[in-house]
Structures are given as C-alpha cells and as structure tokens.
mmCIF file of C-alpha atoms in Angstrom:
data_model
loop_
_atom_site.group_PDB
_atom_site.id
_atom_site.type_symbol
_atom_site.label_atom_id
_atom_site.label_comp_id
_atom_site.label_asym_id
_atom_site.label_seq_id
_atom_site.Cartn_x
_atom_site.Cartn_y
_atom_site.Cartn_z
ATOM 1 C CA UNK A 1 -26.101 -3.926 4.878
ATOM 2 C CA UNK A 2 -22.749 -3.134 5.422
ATOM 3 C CA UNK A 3 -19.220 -4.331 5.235
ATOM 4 C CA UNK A 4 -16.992 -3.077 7.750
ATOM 5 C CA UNK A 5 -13.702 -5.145 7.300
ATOM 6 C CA UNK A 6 -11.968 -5.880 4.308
ATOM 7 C CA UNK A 7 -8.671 -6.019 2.479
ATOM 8 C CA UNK A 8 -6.726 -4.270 -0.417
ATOM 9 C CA UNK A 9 -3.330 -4.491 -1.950
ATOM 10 C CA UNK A 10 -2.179 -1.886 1.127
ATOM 11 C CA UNK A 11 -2.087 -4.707 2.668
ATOM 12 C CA UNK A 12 -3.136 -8.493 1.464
ATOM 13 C CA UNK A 13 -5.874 -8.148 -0.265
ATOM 14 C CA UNK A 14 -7.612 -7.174 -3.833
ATOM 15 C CA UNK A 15 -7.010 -3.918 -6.051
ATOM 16 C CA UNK A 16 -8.626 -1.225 -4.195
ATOM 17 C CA UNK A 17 -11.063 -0.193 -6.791
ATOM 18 C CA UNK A 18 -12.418 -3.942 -7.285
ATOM 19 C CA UNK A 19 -13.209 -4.337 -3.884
ATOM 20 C CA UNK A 20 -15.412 -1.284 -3.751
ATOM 21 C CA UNK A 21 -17.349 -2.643 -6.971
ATOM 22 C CA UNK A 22 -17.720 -5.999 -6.182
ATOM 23 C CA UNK A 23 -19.193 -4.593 -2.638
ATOM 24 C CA UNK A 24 -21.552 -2.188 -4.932
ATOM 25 C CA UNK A 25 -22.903 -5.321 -7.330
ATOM 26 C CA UNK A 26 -23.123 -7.480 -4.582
ATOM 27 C CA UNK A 27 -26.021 -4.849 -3.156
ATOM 28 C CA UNK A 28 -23.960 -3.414 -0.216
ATOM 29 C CA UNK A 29 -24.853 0.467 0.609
ATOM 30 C CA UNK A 30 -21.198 0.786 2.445
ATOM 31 C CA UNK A 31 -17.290 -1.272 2.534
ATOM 32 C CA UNK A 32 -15.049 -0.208 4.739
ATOM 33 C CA UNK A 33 -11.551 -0.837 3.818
ATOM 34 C CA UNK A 34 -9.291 -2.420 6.942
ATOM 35 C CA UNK A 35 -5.634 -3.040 5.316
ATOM 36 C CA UNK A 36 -3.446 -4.605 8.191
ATOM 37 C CA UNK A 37 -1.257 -2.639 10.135
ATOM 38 C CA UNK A 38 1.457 -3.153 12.792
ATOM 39 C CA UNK A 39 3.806 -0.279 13.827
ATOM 40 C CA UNK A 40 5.707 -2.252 16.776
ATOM 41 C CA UNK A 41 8.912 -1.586 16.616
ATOM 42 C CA UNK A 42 9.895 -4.850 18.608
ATOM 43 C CA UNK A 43 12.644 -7.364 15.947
ATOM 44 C CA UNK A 44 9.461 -10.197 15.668
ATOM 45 C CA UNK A 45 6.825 -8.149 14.648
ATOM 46 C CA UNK A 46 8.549 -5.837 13.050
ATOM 47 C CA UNK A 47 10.502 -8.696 10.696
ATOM 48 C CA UNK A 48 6.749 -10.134 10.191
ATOM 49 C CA UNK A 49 5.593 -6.897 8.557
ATOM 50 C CA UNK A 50 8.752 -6.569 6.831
ATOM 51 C CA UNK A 51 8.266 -9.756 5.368
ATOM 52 C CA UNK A 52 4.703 -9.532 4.661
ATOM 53 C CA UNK A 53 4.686 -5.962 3.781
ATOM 54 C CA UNK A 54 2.150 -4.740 6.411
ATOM 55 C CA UNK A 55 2.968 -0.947 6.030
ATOM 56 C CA UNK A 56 -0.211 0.717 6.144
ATOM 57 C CA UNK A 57 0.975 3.132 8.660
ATOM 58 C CA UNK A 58 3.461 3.897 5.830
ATOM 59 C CA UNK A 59 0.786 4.194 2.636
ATOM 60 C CA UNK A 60 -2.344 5.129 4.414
ATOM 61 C CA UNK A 61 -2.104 8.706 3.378
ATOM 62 C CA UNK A 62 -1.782 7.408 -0.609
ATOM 63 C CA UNK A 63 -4.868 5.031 0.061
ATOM 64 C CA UNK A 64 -7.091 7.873 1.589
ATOM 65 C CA UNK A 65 -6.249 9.902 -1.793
ATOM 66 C CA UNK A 66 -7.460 6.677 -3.867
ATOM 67 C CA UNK A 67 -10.674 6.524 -1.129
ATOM 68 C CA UNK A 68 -11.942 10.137 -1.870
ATOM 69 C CA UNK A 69 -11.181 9.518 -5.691
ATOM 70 C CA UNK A 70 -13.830 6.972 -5.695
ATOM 71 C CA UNK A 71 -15.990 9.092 -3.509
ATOM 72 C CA UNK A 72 -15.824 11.787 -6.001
ATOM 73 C CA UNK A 73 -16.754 9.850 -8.710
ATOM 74 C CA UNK A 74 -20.248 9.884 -10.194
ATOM 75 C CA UNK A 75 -20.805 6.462 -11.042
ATOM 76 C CA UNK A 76 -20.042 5.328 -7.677
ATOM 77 C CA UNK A 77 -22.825 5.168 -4.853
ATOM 78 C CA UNK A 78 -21.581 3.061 -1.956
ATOM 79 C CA UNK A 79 -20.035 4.652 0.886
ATOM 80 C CA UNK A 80 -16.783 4.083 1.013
ATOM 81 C CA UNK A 81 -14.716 4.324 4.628
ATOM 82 C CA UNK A 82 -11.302 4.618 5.815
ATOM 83 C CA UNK A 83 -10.325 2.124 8.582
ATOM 84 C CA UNK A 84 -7.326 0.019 9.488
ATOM 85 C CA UNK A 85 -6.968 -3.565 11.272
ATOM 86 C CA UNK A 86 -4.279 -2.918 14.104
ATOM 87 C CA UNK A 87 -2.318 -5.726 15.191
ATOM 88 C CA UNK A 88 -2.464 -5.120 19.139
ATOM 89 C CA UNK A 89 0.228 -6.495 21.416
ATOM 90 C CA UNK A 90 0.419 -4.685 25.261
ATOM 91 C CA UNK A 91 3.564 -3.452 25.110
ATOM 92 C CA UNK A 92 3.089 -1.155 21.955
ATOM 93 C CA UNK A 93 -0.255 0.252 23.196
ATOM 94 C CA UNK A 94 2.117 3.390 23.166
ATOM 95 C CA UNK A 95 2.648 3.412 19.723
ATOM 96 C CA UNK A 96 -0.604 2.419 18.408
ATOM 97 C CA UNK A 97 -2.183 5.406 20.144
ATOM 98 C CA UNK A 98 0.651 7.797 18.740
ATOM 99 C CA UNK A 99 0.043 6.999 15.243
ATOM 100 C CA UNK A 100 -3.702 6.069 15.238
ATOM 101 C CA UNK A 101 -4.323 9.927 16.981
ATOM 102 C CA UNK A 102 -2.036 10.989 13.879
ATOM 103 C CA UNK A 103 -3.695 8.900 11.011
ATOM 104 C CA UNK A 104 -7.735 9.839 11.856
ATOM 105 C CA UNK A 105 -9.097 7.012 10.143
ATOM 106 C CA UNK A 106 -12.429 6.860 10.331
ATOM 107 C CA UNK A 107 -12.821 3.851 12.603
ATOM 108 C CA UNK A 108 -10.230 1.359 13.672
ATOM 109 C CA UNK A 109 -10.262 -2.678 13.966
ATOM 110 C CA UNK A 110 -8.064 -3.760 16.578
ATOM 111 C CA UNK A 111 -6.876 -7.997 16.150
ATOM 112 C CA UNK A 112 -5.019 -10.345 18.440
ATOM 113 C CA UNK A 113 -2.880 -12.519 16.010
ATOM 114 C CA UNK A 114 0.058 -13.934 17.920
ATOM 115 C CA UNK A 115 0.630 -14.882 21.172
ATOM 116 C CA UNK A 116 4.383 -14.762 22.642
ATOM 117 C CA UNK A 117 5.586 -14.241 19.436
ATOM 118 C CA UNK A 118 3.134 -17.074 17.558
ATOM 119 C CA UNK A 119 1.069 -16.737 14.752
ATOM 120 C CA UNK A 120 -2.573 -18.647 16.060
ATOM 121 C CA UNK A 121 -3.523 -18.971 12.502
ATOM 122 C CA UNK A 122 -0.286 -21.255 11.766
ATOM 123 C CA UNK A 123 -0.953 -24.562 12.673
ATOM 124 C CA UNK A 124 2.755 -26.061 12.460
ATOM 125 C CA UNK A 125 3.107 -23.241 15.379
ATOM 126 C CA UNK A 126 1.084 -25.516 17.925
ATOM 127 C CA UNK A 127 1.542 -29.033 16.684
ATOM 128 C CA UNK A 128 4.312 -29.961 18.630
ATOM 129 C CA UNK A 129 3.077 -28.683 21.785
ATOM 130 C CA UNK A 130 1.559 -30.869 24.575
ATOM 131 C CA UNK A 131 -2.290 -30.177 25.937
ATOM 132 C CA UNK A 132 -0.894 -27.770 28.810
ATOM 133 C CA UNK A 133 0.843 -25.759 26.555
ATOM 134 C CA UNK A 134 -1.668 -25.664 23.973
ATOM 135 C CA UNK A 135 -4.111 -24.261 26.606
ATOM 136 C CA UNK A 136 -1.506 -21.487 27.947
ATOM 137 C CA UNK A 137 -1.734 -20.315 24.319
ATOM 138 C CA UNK A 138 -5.472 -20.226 24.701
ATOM 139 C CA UNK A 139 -5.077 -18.497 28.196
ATOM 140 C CA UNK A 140 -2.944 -15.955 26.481
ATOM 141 C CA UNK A 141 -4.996 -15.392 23.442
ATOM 142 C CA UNK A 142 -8.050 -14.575 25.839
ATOM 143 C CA UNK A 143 -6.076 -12.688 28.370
ATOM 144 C CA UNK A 144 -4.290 -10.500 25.290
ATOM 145 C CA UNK A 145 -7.981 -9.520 24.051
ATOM 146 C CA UNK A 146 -9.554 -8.116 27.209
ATOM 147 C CA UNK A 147 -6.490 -5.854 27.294
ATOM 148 C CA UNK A 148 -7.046 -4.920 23.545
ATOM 149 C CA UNK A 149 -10.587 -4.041 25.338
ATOM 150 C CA UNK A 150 -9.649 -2.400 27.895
ATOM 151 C CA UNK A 151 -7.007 0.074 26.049
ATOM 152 C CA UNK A 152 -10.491 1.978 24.603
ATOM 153 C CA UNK A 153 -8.240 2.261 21.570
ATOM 154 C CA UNK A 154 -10.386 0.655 18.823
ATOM 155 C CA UNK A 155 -13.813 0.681 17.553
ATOM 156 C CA UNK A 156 -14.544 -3.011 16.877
ATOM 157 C CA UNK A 157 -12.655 -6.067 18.161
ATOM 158 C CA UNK A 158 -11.968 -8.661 15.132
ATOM 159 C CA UNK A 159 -12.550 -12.537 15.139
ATOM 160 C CA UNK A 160 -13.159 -12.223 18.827
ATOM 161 C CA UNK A 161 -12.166 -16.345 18.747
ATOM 162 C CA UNK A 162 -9.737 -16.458 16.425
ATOM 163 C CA UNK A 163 -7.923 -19.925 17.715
ATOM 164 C CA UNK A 164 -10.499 -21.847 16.173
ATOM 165 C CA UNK A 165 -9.456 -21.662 13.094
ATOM 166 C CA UNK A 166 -6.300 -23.753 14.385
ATOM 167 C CA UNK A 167 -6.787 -26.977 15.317
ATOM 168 C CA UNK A 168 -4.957 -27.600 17.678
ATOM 169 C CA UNK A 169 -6.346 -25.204 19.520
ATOM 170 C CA UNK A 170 -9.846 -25.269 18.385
ATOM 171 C CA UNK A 171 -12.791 -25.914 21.143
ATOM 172 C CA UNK A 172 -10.224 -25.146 23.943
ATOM 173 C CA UNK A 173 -11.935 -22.118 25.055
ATOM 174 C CA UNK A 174 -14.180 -22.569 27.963
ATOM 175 C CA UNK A 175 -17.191 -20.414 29.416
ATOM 176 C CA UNK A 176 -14.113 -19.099 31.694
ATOM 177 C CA UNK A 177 -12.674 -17.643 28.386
ATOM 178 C CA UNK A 178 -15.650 -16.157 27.325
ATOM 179 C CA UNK A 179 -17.234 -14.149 30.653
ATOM 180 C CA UNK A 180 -14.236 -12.070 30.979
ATOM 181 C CA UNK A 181 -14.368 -10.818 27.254
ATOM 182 C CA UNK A 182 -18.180 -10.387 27.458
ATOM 183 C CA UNK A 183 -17.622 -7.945 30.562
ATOM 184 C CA UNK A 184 -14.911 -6.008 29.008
ATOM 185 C CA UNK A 185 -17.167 -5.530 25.626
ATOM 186 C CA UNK A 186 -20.022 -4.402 27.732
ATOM 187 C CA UNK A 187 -18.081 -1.884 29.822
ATOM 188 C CA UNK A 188 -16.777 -0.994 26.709
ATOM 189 C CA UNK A 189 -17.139 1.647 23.613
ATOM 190 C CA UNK A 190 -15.466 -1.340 21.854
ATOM 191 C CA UNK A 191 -17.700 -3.922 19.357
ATOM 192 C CA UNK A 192 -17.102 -7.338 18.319
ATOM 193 C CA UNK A 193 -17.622 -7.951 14.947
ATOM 194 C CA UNK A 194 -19.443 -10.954 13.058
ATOM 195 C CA UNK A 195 -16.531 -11.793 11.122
ATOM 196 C CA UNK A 196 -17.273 -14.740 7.898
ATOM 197 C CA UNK A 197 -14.145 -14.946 7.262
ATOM 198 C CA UNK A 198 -13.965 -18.529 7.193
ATOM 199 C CA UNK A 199 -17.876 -19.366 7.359
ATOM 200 C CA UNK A 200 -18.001 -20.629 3.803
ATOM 201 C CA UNK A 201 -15.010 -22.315 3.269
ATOM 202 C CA UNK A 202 -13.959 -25.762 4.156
ATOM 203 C CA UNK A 203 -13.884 -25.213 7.569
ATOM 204 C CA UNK A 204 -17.347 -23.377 8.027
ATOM 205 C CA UNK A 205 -16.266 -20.840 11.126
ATOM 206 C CA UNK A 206 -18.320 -17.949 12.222
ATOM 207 C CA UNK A 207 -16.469 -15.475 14.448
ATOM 208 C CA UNK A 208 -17.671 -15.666 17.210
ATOM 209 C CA UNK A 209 -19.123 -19.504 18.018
ATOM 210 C CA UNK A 210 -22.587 -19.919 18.627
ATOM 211 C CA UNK A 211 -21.235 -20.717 22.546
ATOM 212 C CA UNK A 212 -19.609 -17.259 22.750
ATOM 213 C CA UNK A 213 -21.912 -15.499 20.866
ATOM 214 C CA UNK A 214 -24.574 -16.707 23.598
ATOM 215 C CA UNK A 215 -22.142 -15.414 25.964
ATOM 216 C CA UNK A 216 -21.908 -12.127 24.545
ATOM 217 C CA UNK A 217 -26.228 -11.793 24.610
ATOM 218 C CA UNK A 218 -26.473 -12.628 28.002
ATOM 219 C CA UNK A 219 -24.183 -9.431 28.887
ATOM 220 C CA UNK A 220 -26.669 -6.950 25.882
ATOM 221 C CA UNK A 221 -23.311 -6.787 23.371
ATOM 222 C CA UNK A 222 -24.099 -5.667 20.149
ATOM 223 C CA UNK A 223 -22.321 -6.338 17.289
ATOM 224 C CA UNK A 224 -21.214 -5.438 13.995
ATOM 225 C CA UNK A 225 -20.231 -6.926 10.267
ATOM 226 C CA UNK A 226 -17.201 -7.864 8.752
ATOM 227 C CA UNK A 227 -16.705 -10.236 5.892
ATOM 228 C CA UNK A 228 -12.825 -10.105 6.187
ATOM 229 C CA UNK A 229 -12.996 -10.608 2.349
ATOM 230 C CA UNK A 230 -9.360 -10.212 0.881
ATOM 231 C CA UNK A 231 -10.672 -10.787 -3.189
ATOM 232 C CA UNK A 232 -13.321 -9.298 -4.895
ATOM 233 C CA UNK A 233 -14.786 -12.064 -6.051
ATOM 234 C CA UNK A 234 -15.558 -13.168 -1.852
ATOM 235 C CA UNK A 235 -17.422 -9.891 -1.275
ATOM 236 C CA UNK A 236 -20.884 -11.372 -2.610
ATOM 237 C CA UNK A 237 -21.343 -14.437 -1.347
ATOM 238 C CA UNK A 238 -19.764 -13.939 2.422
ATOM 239 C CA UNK A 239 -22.548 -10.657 2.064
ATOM 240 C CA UNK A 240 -25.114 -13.158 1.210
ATOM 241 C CA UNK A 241 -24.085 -15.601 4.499
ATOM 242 C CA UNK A 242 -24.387 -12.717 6.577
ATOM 243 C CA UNK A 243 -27.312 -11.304 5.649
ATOM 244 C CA UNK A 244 -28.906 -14.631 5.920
ATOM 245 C CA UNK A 245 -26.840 -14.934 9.206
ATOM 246 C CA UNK A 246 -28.177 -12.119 10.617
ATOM 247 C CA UNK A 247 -31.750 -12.571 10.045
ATOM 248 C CA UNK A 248 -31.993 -16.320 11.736
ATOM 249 C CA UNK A 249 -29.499 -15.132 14.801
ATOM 250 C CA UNK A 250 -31.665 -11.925 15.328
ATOM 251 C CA UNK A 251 -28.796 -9.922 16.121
ATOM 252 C CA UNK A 252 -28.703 -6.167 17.343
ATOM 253 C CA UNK A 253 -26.176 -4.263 14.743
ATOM 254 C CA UNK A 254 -24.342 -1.644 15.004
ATOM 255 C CA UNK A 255 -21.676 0.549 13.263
ATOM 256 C CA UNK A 256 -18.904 1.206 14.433
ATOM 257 C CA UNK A 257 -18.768 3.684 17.348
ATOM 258 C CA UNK A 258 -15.943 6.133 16.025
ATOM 259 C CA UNK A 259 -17.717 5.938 12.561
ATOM 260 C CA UNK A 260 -17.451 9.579 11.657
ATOM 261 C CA UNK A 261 -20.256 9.964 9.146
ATOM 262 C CA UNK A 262 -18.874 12.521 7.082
ATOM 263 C CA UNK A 263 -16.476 10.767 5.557
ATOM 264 C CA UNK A 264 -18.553 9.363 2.587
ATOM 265 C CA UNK A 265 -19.391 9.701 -0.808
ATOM 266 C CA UNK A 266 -20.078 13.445 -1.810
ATOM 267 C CA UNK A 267 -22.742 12.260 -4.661
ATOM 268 C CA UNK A 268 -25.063 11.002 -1.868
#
C-alpha cells in the first residue's frame, strides 16, 4: 500500500525525513509528500497563508532537493514522491495552472477549504448562522468542487466531503450534492481520494461517507489513498485503518493519474 497525501514542515506537518521513516516501519512501499499550497494573490487568502505560512510554491524547489536526498540514500527503500495539496478557489484557476506547469510535481492534490472567504473546518465560522445559510455554505462547498473537477488541473480531489467534519454543517449534504460530483469524477482524469484523516480520532470520519462513497460506485469511480497524516507518529496506525478499510469496502485503487513513475528511489 501506499500513501499518497501527507504533510511536512513545508507546510504543517512533521520533519520531512520522519515522515518518510515512519511510512517505511509502518510497511508502506511509497509516501507521497502533499505540503499545502495557495498562490492566490487575492488580500483573504493570501493573509491566511501569510499567517499560516503556506509557501510551498515558495520552498518547493528546497523540498525536492531534500526528496532526491532520501532517494539517493541506501538505507532507504520506499518510494518517495513529490506532490502538493492546492487550495483551489475559481477565480485563481489562472494562477494555479501558471505555477503548477512551472513546478512539475509529480502529481497534484487539489482541496476545497473555504467557501466565500470561510474556513469549513472552523466551526465558530458557522455557528451563528441560521439553517438556510448553513445550507448555502453546503451548496457552495459542492458547487466549488465540481469546478475544481472540471478545471482537469489536479490528479486527485481531497476529502471530497470535507463539511462533515463541522458540525454545523455535518449530514447537510443530500444525494443532490453527491450526483453532480460523481459525474464530474467519472468524466474526469481527476480521483477522489480515501482520505483517514479524521477516521480514528474522536470524531471517526472517513472521507468520503459511506452515502457518497455509494454514490461514487454507482457511476465506476475509482479511488485512491491518503492518510492526510501531519506527524509521524499517525502514519502507522491511519495505514493500518486503511488497509483494513480497503479490504471490507472492496474498493478499486488507483494511483494517481499524473503519477510520473520515474521519479522514485534510484536503489530500487
């Protein structure tokens, strides 16, 4: 198995070199490392990654030297890939083409994680807001990811349901949301991704539901893997879930589709 999305300290995640060995002891035969990036140059986003740091599209030269350092080296066996999580908004589809055409990762993640200008992942964002509103968000979310679809500018789509982890506007999302996804994924060079993210913590959320992952068999999408781990230390057990996952869902997997093969370890 594996592991096509997770984090380093390019963006929010683990020391680069930790991730790849806990991904190596916890049995994997490949990690694929997905720092954030945004590269809108609109004052919100662009303050977020300020804030936050986001600046792959900045470092991601420096990281691909650290990449094919571990390639090189003899004690290590996994394959190692390049990628990059895009945050995807409409109005910089311009940009992200620019600079992904420029950067050649190896494969690209594209994510929806606001919607007019609000986090879904922040729950103080929504708890004010009445049912209708709530549901616009929903509407938006939805509407936001068939265009990230659509654009034919990424390889996998992440957390294909990602308001669930809110909840206030968990279990919104309606067989209305899900058909229009499904039929852009399927007409599409585009994956989602199995993301476990959340599946063992607290909350217990598989991206995507068992509802929309129903959804997305009716219409023959495949699918691929992504732990979203941001730590080391969550590489082996979210591996473990998935593998197990996996197995009982009897799920077609798939790489993903820009994967260019080359870029691996030269020692295998």
């Amino acid at each position: 198995m594996k592991d096509f999305h997770t984090h380093t300290t390019y963006s929010d995640g683990g020391f680069l070199e930790g991730m790849v060995e806990a991904a190596e002891a916890a049995g994997l035969e490949g990690i694929g490392l997905t720092d954030h990036c945004t590269v809108s140059a609109r004052e919100k986003p662009s303050t977020v990654r300020t804030i936050y740091g986001f600046n792959l599209d900045l470092t991601y030269e420096r990281r691909r030297r650290a990449i094919e350092a571990l390639r090189d080296r003899e004690d290590v066996s996994i394959e190692i890939y390049d990628g990059v999580e895009m945050d995807y908004d409409p109005r910089d589809e311009a940009e992200i083409r620019d600079f992904l055409e420029e950067a050649g990762f190896d494969y690209t993640i594209g994510s929806v994680h606001a919607v007019d200008g609000l986090n879904v992942q922040v729950p103080s964002n929504f708890a004010e807001l009445s049912d209708v509103d709530r549901d616009e968000i929903v509407d938006g979310y939805f509407e936001t990811l068939v265009s990230l679809i659509e654009s034919e500018l990424f390889d996998v789509a992440a957390h294909i349901d990602l308001i669930e982890r809110t909840p206030a506007l968990r279990g919104r999302a309606t067989r209305a949301h899900y058909d229009p996804v499904a039929r852009a994924l399927a007409d599409s060079r585009t994956v989602p991704e199995i993301n476990a993210g959340r599946a063992i913590a607290d909350m217990a959320i598989v991206h995507p539901s068992e509802t929309f992952l129903d959804v997305l068999r009716e219409y023959d999408v495949a699918v691929t893997i992504g732990s979203d781990s941001h730590r080391p230390s969550e590489i082996g057990d979210r591996a473990a879930f998935l593998e197990e996952y996996f197995e009982t869902h009897d799920l077609e997997v798939v790489e993903p589709p820009g994967l260019d093969v080359g870029h691996t370890n030269s020692n295998n």
